[in-house]
Amino acid sequence: MSEPPLITTRGLRKSFGDKEILRGIDLDVHAGDVVCLLGPSGSGKSTLLRCLNLLETPDVGEITFAGKRVRPGPDADTHRRQVGMVFQRFNLFPHLTVLQNLTLAPREVLGLDPAAADTLARALLERVGLGDRGQAWPHELSGGQQQRVAIARALAMKPRVMLFDEVTSALDPELVGEVLAVMRGLATEGMTMVVVTHLMSFARDVGKRVVFLDGGVVVESGEAAGTLDAPRTERLKEFLGHLV
Amino acid sequence: MSGGTWGTFATEIPRALAWTAALTGASLALGLVFGLLIALLRVGPWKPGRVLSALYVEVVRGIPLFVQILYIYYGVGYLIRQWHVPSPFLSATVAFGVCYAAYIAEIFRAGVQSVDRGQSEAARALGLTRRQTMRLVVLPQAIRNVLPALGNEGVAMLKDTSLASVVTINELTMMGRTITSLTYEPFLVWTVVAGCYLALTLPLSWAVRRLERRLRVRAAAHHD
């Protein structure tokens, strides 16, 4: 790789109380990469993801974004504008309509005028297949629709990377597909993505690289299909064996 | 005799009602603004602010409202008598506002804390600052959640304004005392005064209950 990575972490450590969740993580994410973070629950993959946009502050180690060191504090707000995030539980704003959910940050953070924000939001809703639901309230939508709105809301900030934190785990099985389809589309268009997921088929098909975490360290990483089909470590073999 | 009493009522009740309403309105407005500020300090990142606001709530809640009114009108009024003659209305409004701000702050705080953490995380992840997150995402939801509780504070405040008679504001209770001393018909007079309070509080309580029900329906829809 000639180009420097878009995101790097070096020696990232994070504890909650006396429990050390991350124990020295080095990670490189290149522009256009789709990196899937895999691992058993408690392995630290969600914490690592949340460190990337400083929702969690690492205790030790450094994060760079586009070559610049990312620090907690006032600069964190600027950093977060460029990093979209989608959560397991959607976290749409229930007091705002679908359209207002999308226009809030572009208007308040980027200073877009209402008309421009509206146009942008409608285009994004169209793109996630919800062009006709702009006036709806979040609670009127199905879980799958809410999650697609959440993706569109994050995209409205035109982020340079998207973080997905187990975004299909709270969905009924029949609604998982529509959300994955949107993510697959994003990957195809070249969006840089870091995805925490339990869905190995998604990691294999859409992921370009997988990073397997266990006990707060990276146990194995590599090209997605190759790594999942022929794991080199016993831990990953065991982990994949437990999945049905 | 009784006819004269009714005649007095006819002129005095509207005036007294107006004082009671004005006192309630002004005090509630002050209490809401002040209470919100204290609550924001309480949940904010600035440690001295958190300590001060907690202290404020504890101190104010530990002193009877009646004593606070006397303290501000007579006590503080005495202290500043060289520069300013305290107005009964202003003193009472400040006393009520200061006192209710402590209770209202606790309501706002509970409201802010009732909003799911995921809401502020989502807002921060979009690049909103801490302030924007509070103003645009957390507070609107918090206030909606605590509207019924605030309504109940309003009803309680309305009843408590009867204490303002001690600083010679001619509201309903003061009116009752005055008319009783003129007409010597205490049973009639106090029945009418009680009726006047009920005429104000019953519709208010009813409105609060209605609001509560409507919000419950909406909250249920949110959790579907």
Coordinates of C-alpha atoms in Angstrom, one line a residue:
Chain A
M1 CA 0.0 0.0 0.0
S2 CA 1.5 3.3 -1.1
E3 CA -1.0 5.6 0.4
P4 CA -0.9 6.2 4.1
P5 CA -3.9 4.7 6.0
L6 CA -6.9 6.9 6.7
I7 CA -7.1 5.7 10.3
T8 CA -4.5 4.2 12.5
T9 CA -4.4 3.2 16.1
R10 CA -1.2 2.3 17.9
G11 CA -1.1 0.7 21.3
L12 CA -4.7 1.5 22.2
R13 CA -5.6 0.6 25.8
K14 CA -8.9 1.1 27.6
S15 CA -10.1 0.0 30.9
F16 CA -13.5 0.2 32.6
G17 CA -12.9 0.0 36.3
D18 CA -10.3 -2.7 36.8
K19 CA -11.3 -4.6 33.7
E20 CA -9.0 -3.9 30.8
I21 CA -11.1 -4.2 27.6
L22 CA -8.4 -3.1 25.1
R23 CA -4.9 -4.2 25.7
G24 CA -2.8 -2.6 23.0
I25 CA -4.5 -2.4 19.6
D26 CA -2.7 -1.6 16.4
L27 CA -5.1 -1.1 13.5
D28 CA -4.8 0.4 10.0
V29 CA -7.8 1.3 7.9
H30 CA -7.1 2.5 4.4
A31 CA -9.4 4.7 2.3
G32 CA -11.9 2.4 0.6
D33 CA -11.3 -0.4 3.0
V34 CA -14.2 -2.4 4.5
V35 CA -12.8 -3.8 7.7
C36 CA -14.9 -6.2 9.7
L37 CA -14.2 -6.5 13.4
L38 CA -15.0 -9.9 14.7
G39 CA -14.7 -11.6 18.0
P40 CA -16.7 -13.0 21.0
S41 CA -18.7 -10.7 23.1
G42 CA -16.4 -8.8 25.5
S43 CA -13.5 -9.1 23.1
G44 CA -13.4 -5.2 22.9
K45 CA -14.5 -4.8 19.3
S46 CA -17.3 -2.3 20.1
T47 CA -15.0 -0.4 22.5
L48 CA -12.4 -0.2 19.7
L49 CA -15.0 1.1 17.3
R50 CA -16.2 3.7 19.8
C51 CA -12.6 4.8 20.4
L52 CA -12.3 5.6 16.7
N53 CA -14.7 8.5 17.0
L54 CA -13.8 9.2 20.6
L55 CA -17.2 8.2 22.1
E56 CA -14.8 6.4 24.4
T57 CA -11.5 8.0 25.3
P58 CA -8.6 5.6 25.2
D59 CA -6.4 5.5 28.3
V60 CA -3.2 4.9 26.4
G61 CA -2.2 4.9 22.8
E62 CA -2.8 7.1 19.8
I63 CA -5.2 7.4 17.0
T64 CA -4.6 9.2 13.7
F65 CA -7.0 10.3 11.1
A66 CA -5.9 11.4 7.7
G67 CA -2.4 11.6 9.0
K68 CA -3.3 13.8 12.0
R69 CA -3.3 12.8 15.6
V70 CA -6.8 12.7 17.0
R71 CA -7.1 14.0 20.6
P72 CA -10.0 14.2 23.0
G73 CA -11.3 17.6 23.8
P74 CA -12.5 20.4 21.6
D75 CA -11.0 18.8 18.4
A76 CA -13.1 15.7 19.0
D77 CA -16.2 17.5 17.6
T78 CA -14.4 18.3 14.4
H79 CA -13.1 14.8 14.1
R80 CA -16.6 13.3 14.6
R81 CA -18.1 15.3 11.8
Q82 CA -15.9 13.3 9.4
V83 CA -16.7 9.9 11.0
G84 CA -20.3 8.6 10.6
M85 CA -21.6 6.1 13.1
V86 CA -24.5 3.7 13.2
F87 CA -25.6 2.1 16.4
Q88 CA -27.2 -1.2 17.3
R89 CA -30.3 0.5 18.7
F90 CA -30.7 3.1 15.9
N91 CA -30.9 6.0 18.3
L92 CA -33.0 8.1 16.0
F93 CA -34.3 11.3 17.6
P94 CA -37.9 10.5 18.5
H95 CA -39.0 14.1 18.8
L96 CA -38.0 14.9 15.2
T97 CA -39.4 13.6 11.9
V98 CA -37.4 11.4 9.7
L99 CA -36.4 14.3 7.6
Q100 CA -35.5 16.5 10.6
N101 CA -33.3 13.6 11.9
L102 CA -31.3 13.9 8.7
T103 CA -31.1 17.7 8.5
L104 CA -30.3 18.5 12.1
A105 CA -26.5 17.9 12.0
P106 CA -25.9 19.4 8.5
R107 CA -27.8 22.5 9.5
E108 CA -26.4 22.9 13.0
V109 CA -22.9 21.6 12.5
L110 CA -22.1 22.4 8.9
G111 CA -24.3 25.5 8.7
L112 CA -26.2 24.3 5.6
D113 CA -29.3 26.5 4.9
P114 CA -32.6 24.7 5.4
A115 CA -33.4 24.3 1.7
A116 CA -30.0 22.7 0.9
A117 CA -30.2 20.4 3.9
D118 CA -33.7 19.4 2.8
T119 CA -32.5 18.5 -0.7
L120 CA -29.6 16.5 0.7
A121 CA -31.8 14.7 3.1
R122 CA -34.4 13.8 0.5
A123 CA -31.7 12.4 -1.8
L124 CA -30.3 10.3 0.9
L125 CA -33.7 8.9 2.0
E126 CA -34.3 8.1 -1.7
R127 CA -30.9 6.2 -1.7
V128 CA -31.9 4.0 1.3
G129 CA -35.3 3.4 -0.2
L130 CA -37.3 5.6 2.1
G131 CA -38.0 8.6 -0.2
D132 CA -41.6 8.7 0.8
R133 CA -41.2 8.5 4.6
G134 CA -39.6 11.9 5.2
Q135 CA -42.6 13.2 7.2
A136 CA -43.0 10.1 9.3
W137 CA -42.0 9.9 12.9
P138 CA -39.3 7.3 13.8
H139 CA -41.7 5.2 15.9
E140 CA -43.9 4.8 12.9
L141 CA -41.2 2.9 11.1
S142 CA -40.1 -0.7 11.3
G143 CA -36.7 -1.5 12.9
G144 CA -35.1 -2.1 9.5
Q145 CA -36.5 1.3 8.2
Q146 CA -35.3 3.1 11.3
Q147 CA -31.8 1.6 10.8
R148 CA -31.8 2.7 7.2
V149 CA -32.7 6.2 8.3
A150 CA -29.9 6.1 10.8
I151 CA -27.5 5.2 8.0
A152 CA -28.8 8.1 5.9
R153 CA -28.5 10.4 8.9
A154 CA -24.9 9.6 9.3
L155 CA -24.3 10.0 5.5
A156 CA -25.8 13.4 5.6
M157 CA -22.6 14.7 7.2
K158 CA -20.7 13.4 4.2
P159 CA -18.3 11.4 6.4
R160 CA -15.0 10.0 5.2
V161 CA -15.5 6.8 7.0
M162 CA -18.6 5.0 8.5
L163 CA -18.6 3.0 11.7
F164 CA -21.2 0.3 12.1
D165 CA -21.7 -1.1 15.6
E166 CA -23.6 -4.4 15.3
V167 CA -26.3 -2.6 13.4
T168 CA -28.4 -5.7 12.6
S169 CA -28.3 -7.3 16.1
A170 CA -31.5 -5.6 17.3
L171 CA -33.5 -6.4 14.2
D172 CA -36.0 -9.1 13.5
P173 CA -34.3 -11.6 11.1
E174 CA -36.5 -10.7 8.2
L175 CA -35.4 -7.1 8.4
V176 CA -31.7 -7.7 8.4
G177 CA -31.4 -8.0 4.6
E178 CA -32.6 -4.5 3.8
V179 CA -30.0 -3.0 6.1
L180 CA -27.2 -5.2 4.8
A181 CA -28.2 -4.3 1.2
V182 CA -27.7 -0.6 2.0
M183 CA -24.3 -1.3 3.5
R184 CA -23.3 -3.5 0.6
G185 CA -24.2 -0.6 -1.7
L186 CA -22.0 1.8 0.3
A187 CA -19.1 -0.6 0.1
T188 CA -19.5 -1.0 -3.6
E189 CA -19.4 2.8 -4.0
G190 CA -16.0 2.8 -2.2
M191 CA -17.1 4.1 1.2
T192 CA -14.5 3.4 3.9
M193 CA -16.2 1.2 6.5
V194 CA -15.4 -0.3 9.9
V195 CA -18.0 -2.9 10.8
V196 CA -18.5 -4.7 14.0
T197 CA -20.6 -7.7 13.1
H198 CA -21.5 -11.3 14.0
L199 CA -22.6 -12.1 10.4
M200 CA -19.7 -14.1 8.9
S201 CA -21.3 -14.2 5.5
F202 CA -21.4 -10.4 5.4
A203 CA -17.8 -10.2 6.5
R204 CA -16.7 -12.7 3.9
D205 CA -18.8 -11.2 1.0
V206 CA -18.6 -7.5 1.7
G207 CA -15.6 -7.2 4.0
K208 CA -12.2 -6.7 2.4
R209 CA -10.3 -7.4 5.6
V210 CA -11.3 -9.0 8.8
V211 CA -9.7 -8.3 12.2
F212 CA -10.3 -10.9 14.9
L213 CA -10.2 -9.7 18.4
D214 CA -10.1 -11.7 21.6
G215 CA -9.4 -10.6 25.1
G216 CA -8.6 -7.1 24.0
V217 CA -5.9 -7.9 21.5
V218 CA -5.8 -8.5 17.8
V219 CA -5.4 -12.3 17.4
E220 CA -5.5 -12.5 13.7
S221 CA -6.2 -10.2 10.7
G222 CA -6.0 -10.4 7.0
E223 CA -7.9 -10.5 3.7
A224 CA -11.5 -11.3 4.5
A225 CA -12.4 -14.5 2.5
G226 CA -9.0 -16.0 2.9
T227 CA -8.8 -15.5 6.6
L228 CA -12.3 -16.8 7.3
D229 CA -11.9 -19.9 5.0
A230 CA -8.4 -20.8 6.3
P231 CA -7.8 -19.3 9.8
R232 CA -4.2 -19.5 10.9
T233 CA -4.8 -19.4 14.6
E234 CA -6.5 -21.9 16.9
R235 CA -8.5 -19.1 18.5
L236 CA -10.1 -18.0 15.3
K237 CA -10.7 -21.6 14.2
E238 CA -12.4 -22.3 17.5
F239 CA -14.5 -19.0 17.2
L240 CA -15.7 -19.8 13.7
G241 CA -16.4 -23.4 14.7
H242 CA -18.8 -22.2 17.4
L243 CA -20.8 -20.2 15.0
V244 CA -23.6 -22.0 13.2
Chain B
M1 CA -75.3 42.1 56.4
S2 CA -75.0 39.2 54.0
G3 CA -76.0 41.3 51.1
G4 CA -73.1 43.7 51.9
T5 CA -70.7 40.8 52.0
W6 CA -71.7 39.7 48.6
G7 CA -71.3 43.2 47.3
T8 CA -67.8 43.3 48.7
F9 CA -67.0 40.0 47.1
A10 CA -68.2 41.2 43.7
T11 CA -65.6 44.0 43.7
E12 CA -62.8 42.2 45.6
I13 CA -62.8 38.7 44.1
P14 CA -61.7 39.7 40.6
R15 CA -59.0 41.9 42.0
A16 CA -57.7 39.1 44.4
L17 CA -57.9 36.5 41.6
A18 CA -55.8 38.7 39.4
W19 CA -53.1 39.1 42.2
T20 CA -53.1 35.3 42.8
A21 CA -52.8 34.6 39.1
A22 CA -50.1 37.3 38.6
L23 CA -48.1 36.0 41.5
T24 CA -48.4 32.4 40.3
G25 CA -47.4 33.3 36.8
A26 CA -44.4 35.5 37.6
S27 CA -43.2 33.0 40.3
L28 CA -43.5 30.0 38.0
A29 CA -41.7 31.8 35.2
L30 CA -38.8 32.7 37.5
G31 CA -38.8 29.2 39.0
L32 CA -38.7 27.5 35.6
V33 CA -35.9 29.7 34.2
F34 CA -33.9 29.5 37.4
G35 CA -34.6 25.8 37.9
L36 CA -33.5 25.0 34.4
L37 CA -30.2 26.8 34.9
I38 CA -29.6 25.0 38.2
A39 CA -30.4 21.7 36.5
L40 CA -28.0 22.4 33.6
L41 CA -25.3 23.2 36.1
R42 CA -26.1 20.0 37.9
V43 CA -25.7 17.7 34.9
G44 CA -22.9 19.8 33.3
P45 CA -19.2 19.1 33.0
W46 CA -18.1 22.0 35.4
K47 CA -17.5 20.5 38.8
P48 CA -18.0 23.7 41.0
G49 CA -21.3 24.2 39.2
R50 CA -22.4 20.7 40.0
V51 CA -21.5 21.2 43.7
L52 CA -23.1 24.6 44.0
S53 CA -26.3 23.5 42.4
A54 CA -26.6 20.5 44.6
L55 CA -25.9 22.6 47.6
Y56 CA -28.6 25.1 46.5
V57 CA -31.2 22.4 46.2
E58 CA -30.4 21.0 49.6
V59 CA -30.4 24.4 51.4
V60 CA -33.6 25.7 49.8
R61 CA -35.5 22.4 50.3
G62 CA -34.5 22.4 54.0
I63 CA -36.2 25.8 54.8
P64 CA -40.0 26.2 55.0
L65 CA -41.4 28.3 52.2
F66 CA -43.1 30.5 54.8
V67 CA -39.8 31.3 56.4
Q68 CA -38.2 32.1 53.0
I69 CA -40.9 34.6 52.3
L70 CA -40.4 36.3 55.7
Y71 CA -36.6 36.1 55.2
I72 CA -36.7 37.9 51.9
Y73 CA -39.3 40.5 52.5
Y74 CA -38.5 41.4 56.1
G75 CA -35.0 40.0 56.6
V76 CA -33.3 41.0 53.3
G77 CA -35.6 44.0 53.0
Y78 CA -34.3 45.2 56.4
L79 CA -30.8 44.8 55.2
I80 CA -31.2 46.8 52.1
R81 CA -33.7 49.4 53.5
Q82 CA -31.3 52.3 52.9
W83 CA -31.2 51.7 49.2
H84 CA -34.4 50.2 48.3
V85 CA -37.9 49.7 49.8
P86 CA -38.8 46.2 49.0
S87 CA -42.0 45.7 47.0
P88 CA -44.2 42.9 48.5
F89 CA -45.0 41.5 45.1
L90 CA -41.4 41.4 43.9
S91 CA -40.2 39.9 47.3
A92 CA -42.9 37.2 47.2
T93 CA -42.1 36.4 43.5
V94 CA -38.4 36.1 44.3
A95 CA -39.1 33.9 47.3
F96 CA -41.4 31.6 45.4
G97 CA -39.1 31.6 42.4
V98 CA -36.1 30.8 44.5
C99 CA -37.8 28.1 46.4
Y100 CA -39.6 26.4 43.5
A101 CA -36.5 26.6 41.4
A102 CA -34.9 24.0 43.7
Y103 CA -37.8 21.5 43.2
I104 CA -38.1 22.3 39.5
A105 CA -34.3 21.8 39.1
E106 CA -34.7 18.3 40.5
I107 CA -37.5 17.6 38.0
F108 CA -35.5 18.9 35.1
R109 CA -32.5 16.8 36.2
A110 CA -34.5 13.7 36.4
G111 CA -35.9 14.5 33.0
V112 CA -32.5 14.9 31.5
Q113 CA -31.3 11.7 33.1
S114 CA -34.4 9.9 31.8
V115 CA -33.3 10.5 28.2
D116 CA -31.5 7.4 26.8
R117 CA -27.7 7.8 26.7
G118 CA -27.8 6.6 23.1
Q119 CA -29.5 9.8 22.2
S120 CA -26.6 12.0 23.2
E121 CA -24.1 9.5 21.8
A122 CA -25.9 9.7 18.4
A123 CA -25.8 13.5 18.5
R124 CA -22.2 13.6 19.5
A125 CA -21.3 11.1 16.8
L126 CA -22.8 13.5 14.3
G127 CA -20.4 16.2 15.4
L128 CA -22.8 18.2 17.6
T129 CA -21.1 19.9 20.5
R130 CA -22.1 19.1 24.1
R131 CA -24.2 22.3 24.2
Q132 CA -26.0 21.6 20.9
T133 CA -26.6 18.0 22.0
M134 CA -28.3 19.3 25.2
R135 CA -30.3 22.0 23.5
L136 CA -31.4 20.2 20.4
V137 CA -31.6 16.6 21.4
V138 CA -31.7 16.0 25.1
L139 CA -33.7 18.9 26.5
P140 CA -36.6 18.7 24.1
Q141 CA -37.2 15.1 25.1
A142 CA -36.5 15.8 28.8
I143 CA -39.0 18.7 28.9
R144 CA -41.6 16.6 27.2
N145 CA -41.1 13.9 29.8
V146 CA -41.5 16.2 32.7
L147 CA -44.3 18.4 31.6
P148 CA -46.8 16.7 33.9
A149 CA -44.5 17.0 36.9
L150 CA -44.0 20.7 36.0
G151 CA -47.8 21.1 35.8
N152 CA -48.1 19.7 39.3
E153 CA -45.6 22.2 40.5
G154 CA -47.7 25.0 39.0
V155 CA -50.8 23.8 40.9
A156 CA -48.8 23.5 44.1
M157 CA -47.4 27.0 43.5
L158 CA -50.8 28.4 43.0
K159 CA -51.9 27.1 46.4
D160 CA -48.7 28.3 48.1
T161 CA -49.3 31.9 47.0
S162 CA -51.8 32.1 49.9
L163 CA -48.6 32.5 52.0
A164 CA -48.0 35.8 50.3
S165 CA -50.8 37.3 52.4
V166 CA -48.2 37.6 55.1
V167 CA -46.4 40.3 53.1
T168 CA -49.6 42.2 52.5
I169 CA -50.3 41.2 48.9
N170 CA -54.0 41.5 48.4
E171 CA -54.4 38.0 46.9
L172 CA -57.3 35.6 47.7
T173 CA -56.3 34.7 51.2
M174 CA -55.5 38.3 52.2
M175 CA -58.9 39.2 50.8
G176 CA -60.5 36.6 53.0
R177 CA -58.8 38.0 56.1
T178 CA -59.8 41.6 55.2
I179 CA -63.4 40.8 54.4
T180 CA -63.8 38.6 57.5
S181 CA -62.6 41.4 59.7
L182 CA -65.1 43.8 58.1
T183 CA -68.2 41.5 58.0
Y184 CA -67.7 39.0 60.8
E185 CA -68.9 36.2 58.5
P186 CA -65.9 33.9 58.6
F187 CA -67.7 30.7 57.5
L188 CA -69.1 32.3 54.4
V189 CA -66.0 34.2 53.6
W190 CA -63.6 31.3 53.9
T191 CA -66.0 29.0 52.0
V192 CA -65.9 31.5 49.1
V193 CA -62.1 31.8 49.3
A194 CA -61.7 28.0 49.3
G195 CA -64.1 27.8 46.3
C196 CA -62.1 30.4 44.4
Y197 CA -58.9 28.3 44.9
L198 CA -60.8 25.2 43.7
A199 CA -62.1 27.0 40.7
L200 CA -58.4 27.6 39.7
T201 CA -56.8 24.3 40.8
L202 CA -59.4 21.8 39.6
P203 CA -59.2 22.8 35.9
L204 CA -55.4 23.0 36.1
S205 CA -55.0 19.5 37.7
W206 CA -57.4 18.2 35.1
A207 CA -55.3 19.7 32.3
V208 CA -52.2 18.2 33.8
R209 CA -53.8 14.7 34.0
R210 CA -54.9 15.0 30.4
L211 CA -51.4 15.9 29.3
E212 CA -50.0 13.0 31.3
R213 CA -52.3 10.6 29.5
R214 CA -51.5 12.0 26.1
L215 CA -47.8 11.7 26.7
R216 CA -48.2 8.2 28.0
V217 CA -49.9 7.2 24.8
R218 CA -47.1 8.8 22.7
A219 CA -44.4 7.2 24.9
A220 CA -46.0 3.8 24.4
A221 CA -45.9 4.4 20.6
H222 CA -42.2 5.2 20.8
H223 CA -41.4 1.9 22.4
D224 CA -43.3 -0.1 19.9

